[in-house]
Amino acid sequence: MTVRNKQNTFTDLLLYYYNHNIYKGYEFGQEINIECKDLKGNWGPAPTCIDTKSELKFFYGRDVFMHCNILVDTEEFYNKLVEYASQNDAWQCRVLVSPDETLKIYYPLQIPIWGIQQSDHIDIAEHINFLLHADEGLITGVSIYPVQDRHVSVRPKSVFLMHGHTKWFKGASFEELAMTAPDADSQEMLMPLIKKSNYIPIIIYCLFTLLLSIILGSILYKFYYRDDHDPKGEA
């Protein structure tokens, strides 16, 4: 299938499906689950934040400050973090481009563990930023990167904090997604809803109310305000 008058890219094809109601995109604020590979290499839920008792996740279009405390509950998990910090392995994760169950397309991402191994622990950078790009309810890009801020010592049975800003951008640009107005395609999708609404009586009612207010104001001015302030009536 080709997209007319557009470069036939993967994103254009997804937008074509979305605009023709072939499948749905994310709604603003909708929860986006993250899947990550477990210690055995199988896909499963993202790490659990013990402070919220829920998995690490995003919310479509919502700029927030991420705050997640992760428990290093086993030696196996600790050794895996050492592998990540040594860059001998990567914490592989993914998110669905669209929430539609009929079209499961994932966007790959990695949770970066930047640290230095010591004799009995590893020092890990706890500040991590999350950048996401989206267009018309579809995720078009994801990036997670560490920021040099403060390192924490991590050992088995300890807790390390993962925190940072989550920022959403429109399409391939760095224009804030939350600040953008609906584009022509979105307005075209809204027009059927506007046409179905019976807005003509509302407009007539507003015009009638305005006209009545002008008439009543003129009467009050003529018979009350002007007579009370007429210089000819003063002695």
Short mmCIF file of C-alpha atoms in Angstrom, two decimals:
data_model
loop_
_atom_site.label_atom_id
_atom_site.label_comp_id
_atom_site.label_asym_id
_atom_site.label_seq_id
_atom_site.Cartn_x
_atom_site.Cartn_y
_atom_site.Cartn_z
CA MET A 1 0.00 0.00 0.00
CA THR A 2 1.32 3.45 -0.89
CA VAL A 3 0.59 6.82 0.64
CA ARG A 4 -0.36 9.42 -1.94
CA ASN A 5 1.46 12.77 -2.05
CA LYS A 6 3.74 11.69 0.79
CA GLN A 7 7.08 10.03 1.08
CA ASN A 8 6.34 6.37 1.63
CA THR A 9 8.10 5.97 4.97
CA PHE A 10 7.23 3.58 7.76
CA THR A 11 5.77 6.41 9.87
CA ASP A 12 3.70 7.72 6.93
CA LEU A 13 2.23 4.25 6.49
CA LEU A 14 1.27 4.09 10.16
CA LEU A 15 -0.30 7.56 9.97
CA TYR A 16 -2.23 6.47 6.89
CA TYR A 17 -3.68 3.52 8.82
CA TYR A 18 -4.46 5.79 11.78
CA ASN A 19 -6.17 8.56 9.77
CA HIS A 20 -8.31 6.00 7.94
CA ASN A 21 -9.43 4.42 11.22
CA ILE A 22 -7.69 1.14 10.41
CA TYR A 23 -6.30 1.14 13.92
CA LYS A 24 -6.17 3.50 16.88
CA GLY A 25 -3.37 5.51 18.46
CA TYR A 26 -2.69 6.56 22.04
CA GLU A 27 -4.89 9.12 23.77
CA PHE A 28 -3.33 11.97 25.73
CA GLY A 29 -2.37 10.72 29.19
CA GLN A 30 -2.89 7.06 28.27
CA GLU A 31 -0.67 4.62 30.12
CA ILE A 32 2.15 3.10 28.06
CA ASN A 33 3.63 -0.10 29.41
CA ILE A 34 7.31 -0.90 28.98
CA GLU A 35 8.48 -4.45 28.37
CA CYS A 36 12.03 -5.52 29.24
CA LYS A 37 14.02 -8.73 29.02
CA ASP A 38 14.32 -10.57 32.31
CA LEU A 39 17.43 -12.29 33.65
CA LYS A 40 16.74 -15.30 31.41
CA GLY A 41 16.36 -13.21 28.27
CA ASN A 42 12.57 -13.46 28.05
CA TRP A 43 10.29 -10.48 27.51
CA GLY A 44 8.39 -9.40 30.61
CA PRO A 45 7.29 -6.31 32.53
CA ALA A 46 9.60 -3.38 33.23
CA PRO A 47 11.31 -3.15 36.63
CA THR A 48 8.98 -2.47 39.54
CA CYS A 49 9.23 0.83 41.41
CA ILE A 50 8.95 -0.14 45.07
CA ASP A 51 7.78 3.36 46.05
CA THR A 52 4.70 3.16 43.77
CA LYS A 53 4.46 -0.67 43.63
CA SER A 54 4.00 -0.47 39.85
CA GLU A 55 6.21 -1.05 36.83
CA LEU A 56 8.19 1.73 35.19
CA LYS A 57 5.92 3.27 32.55
CA PHE A 58 5.17 6.34 30.42
CA PHE A 59 2.00 8.37 29.91
CA TYR A 60 1.37 9.55 26.36
CA GLY A 61 2.13 13.25 25.86
CA ARG A 62 2.58 13.94 29.56
CA ASP A 63 5.79 15.66 30.65
CA VAL A 64 6.59 14.45 34.16
CA PHE A 65 9.52 13.93 36.48
CA MET A 66 10.19 10.20 36.68
CA HIS A 67 11.01 8.81 40.13
CA CYS A 68 11.53 5.08 40.59
CA ASN A 69 13.28 3.17 43.39
CA ILE A 70 14.41 -0.28 42.25
CA LEU A 71 15.28 -3.10 44.64
CA VAL A 72 18.33 -5.23 43.83
CA ASP A 73 16.76 -8.29 45.39
CA THR A 74 19.12 -11.04 44.20
CA GLU A 75 22.80 -11.65 43.49
CA GLU A 76 21.82 -12.56 39.94
CA PHE A 77 20.22 -9.16 39.39
CA TYR A 78 23.25 -7.42 40.92
CA ASN A 79 25.63 -9.32 38.62
CA LYS A 80 23.46 -8.32 35.66
CA LEU A 81 23.74 -4.67 36.67
CA VAL A 82 27.52 -5.11 36.76
CA GLU A 83 27.35 -6.42 33.18
CA TYR A 84 25.25 -3.42 32.15
CA ALA A 85 27.60 -0.96 33.86
CA SER A 86 30.62 -2.65 32.21
CA GLN A 87 28.83 -2.32 28.83
CA ASN A 88 29.18 -6.04 28.24
CA ASP A 89 25.41 -6.33 28.01
CA ALA A 90 22.41 -4.03 27.54
CA TRP A 91 19.15 -3.74 29.43
CA GLN A 92 16.88 -4.23 26.44
CA CYS A 93 13.31 -2.92 26.55
CA ARG A 94 10.56 -1.95 24.12
CA VAL A 95 7.26 -0.07 23.87
CA LEU A 96 4.33 -0.49 21.50
CA VAL A 97 4.15 2.11 18.73
CA SER A 98 0.35 1.89 18.98
CA PRO A 99 -1.91 0.37 21.64
CA ASP A 100 -3.87 -1.49 18.96
CA GLU A 101 -3.74 -5.23 19.60
CA THR A 102 -4.18 -6.04 15.89
CA LEU A 103 -0.89 -4.39 14.94
CA LYS A 104 1.89 -5.14 17.41
CA ILE A 105 4.86 -3.04 16.35
CA TYR A 106 7.47 -2.34 19.02
CA TYR A 107 9.94 0.50 19.30
CA PRO A 108 13.24 -0.64 20.85
CA LEU A 109 14.92 1.17 23.74
CA GLN A 110 17.53 0.48 26.36
CA ILE A 111 17.76 1.47 30.01
CA PRO A 112 21.36 2.68 30.32
CA ILE A 113 23.28 1.75 33.45
CA TRP A 114 26.30 4.01 33.65
CA GLY A 115 28.62 3.12 36.48
CA ILE A 116 31.96 1.92 37.77
CA GLN A 117 32.55 -1.43 39.44
CA GLN A 118 34.27 -1.32 42.82
CA SER A 119 35.53 -4.19 44.98
CA ASP A 120 32.23 -4.83 46.76
CA HIS A 121 29.73 -2.61 44.93
CA ILE A 122 29.08 -0.58 41.79
CA ASP A 123 28.61 3.18 41.60
CA ILE A 124 25.66 3.96 39.30
CA ALA A 125 24.51 7.31 37.91
CA GLU A 126 20.95 7.76 39.15
CA HIS A 127 19.92 10.67 36.89
CA ILE A 128 18.36 9.42 33.64
CA ASN A 129 16.34 11.47 31.15
CA PHE A 130 13.56 10.07 28.97
CA LEU A 131 12.84 11.64 25.55
CA LEU A 132 9.93 10.51 23.38
CA HIS A 133 8.69 11.61 19.95
CA ALA A 134 5.09 11.08 18.87
CA ASP A 135 2.71 12.04 16.08
CA GLU A 136 -1.07 11.58 15.88
CA GLY A 137 -1.13 9.14 18.79
CA LEU A 138 1.82 7.09 17.51
CA ILE A 139 5.24 6.80 19.13
CA THR A 140 7.90 7.67 16.55
CA GLY A 141 11.02 7.72 18.72
CA VAL A 142 12.29 6.87 22.21
CA SER A 143 15.60 7.61 23.88
CA ILE A 144 16.85 7.15 27.44
CA TYR A 145 20.25 8.48 28.47
CA PRO A 146 22.17 9.01 31.72
CA VAL A 147 23.24 12.44 32.95
CA GLN A 148 26.35 13.05 35.04
CA ASP A 149 24.90 14.18 38.33
CA ARG A 150 25.29 11.95 41.35
CA HIS A 151 26.34 8.31 41.69
CA VAL A 152 24.92 5.90 44.25
CA SER A 153 26.54 2.77 45.67
CA VAL A 154 24.62 -0.36 44.73
CA ARG A 155 25.00 -3.74 46.42
CA PRO A 156 22.84 -6.86 46.62
CA LYS A 157 19.71 -6.23 48.73
CA SER A 158 20.08 -2.47 48.27
CA VAL A 159 17.87 0.06 46.49
CA PHE A 160 18.94 2.46 43.77
CA LEU A 161 17.00 5.44 42.53
CA MET A 162 16.28 6.06 38.86
CA HIS A 163 14.97 9.57 38.29
CA GLY A 164 14.86 12.21 35.57
CA HIS A 165 12.69 14.26 33.25
CA THR A 166 10.26 12.72 30.77
CA LYS A 167 9.77 14.98 27.76
CA TRP A 168 7.51 14.53 24.71
CA PHE A 169 8.12 16.11 21.29
CA LYS A 170 6.01 16.33 18.14
CA GLY A 171 7.14 14.14 15.25
CA ALA A 172 10.84 14.37 14.44
CA SER A 173 11.10 17.93 15.80
CA PHE A 174 11.92 19.29 19.24
CA GLU A 175 8.62 21.16 19.45
CA GLU A 176 6.83 20.28 22.67
CA LEU A 177 3.99 17.89 22.00
CA ALA A 178 1.79 19.37 24.74
CA MET A 179 2.09 22.88 23.24
CA THR A 180 1.17 22.00 19.65
CA ALA A 181 -2.23 22.82 18.20
CA PRO A 182 -4.23 20.23 16.21
CA ASP A 183 -2.99 20.00 12.64
CA ALA A 184 -5.12 19.89 9.51
CA ASP A 185 -5.62 16.13 9.69
CA SER A 186 -6.84 16.36 13.30
CA GLN A 187 -9.19 19.21 12.44
CA GLU A 188 -10.54 17.18 9.53
CA MET A 189 -11.25 14.32 11.91
CA LEU A 190 -13.11 16.68 14.27
CA MET A 191 -15.31 18.23 11.56
CA PRO A 192 -17.85 15.34 11.46
CA LEU A 193 -18.38 15.77 15.21
CA ILE A 194 -18.92 19.50 14.76
CA LYS A 195 -21.34 18.96 11.89
CA LYS A 196 -23.34 16.46 13.91
CA SER A 197 -23.79 18.90 16.80
CA ASN A 198 -26.85 21.17 16.62
CA TYR A 199 -25.00 24.45 17.11
CA ILE A 200 -27.30 26.74 15.02
CA PRO A 201 -29.91 27.18 17.82
CA ILE A 202 -27.10 28.09 20.21
CA ILE A 203 -25.85 30.83 17.86
CA ILE A 204 -29.40 32.18 17.42
CA TYR A 205 -29.92 32.19 21.19
CA CYS A 206 -26.66 34.10 21.74
CA LEU A 207 -27.55 36.70 19.10
CA PHE A 208 -31.06 37.10 20.55
CA THR A 209 -29.62 37.57 24.06
CA LEU A 210 -27.17 40.18 22.78
CA LEU A 211 -29.90 42.09 20.93
CA LEU A 212 -32.23 41.99 23.95
CA SER A 213 -29.45 43.30 26.19
CA ILE A 214 -28.85 46.24 23.84
CA ILE A 215 -32.58 47.11 23.74
CA LEU A 216 -32.98 46.93 27.53
CA GLY A 217 -29.84 48.99 28.01
CA SER A 218 -31.14 51.68 25.67
CA ILE A 219 -34.50 51.83 27.51
CA LEU A 220 -32.84 52.13 30.90
CA TYR A 221 -30.56 54.88 29.65
CA LYS A 222 -33.42 56.85 28.04
CA PHE A 223 -35.97 56.76 30.87
CA TYR A 224 -33.81 56.57 33.98
CA TYR A 225 -30.18 57.47 33.62
CA ARG A 226 -30.59 60.37 31.15
CA ASP A 227 -33.56 61.94 33.00
CA ASP A 228 -31.71 61.82 36.32
CA HIS A 229 -28.66 63.52 34.82
CA ASP A 230 -30.39 65.99 32.46
CA PRO A 231 -28.95 69.50 33.13
CA LYS A 232 -32.26 71.10 32.08
CA GLY A 233 -34.02 69.46 34.96
CA GLU A 234 -31.67 70.97 37.55
CA ALA A 235 -32.70 74.20 39.38
#
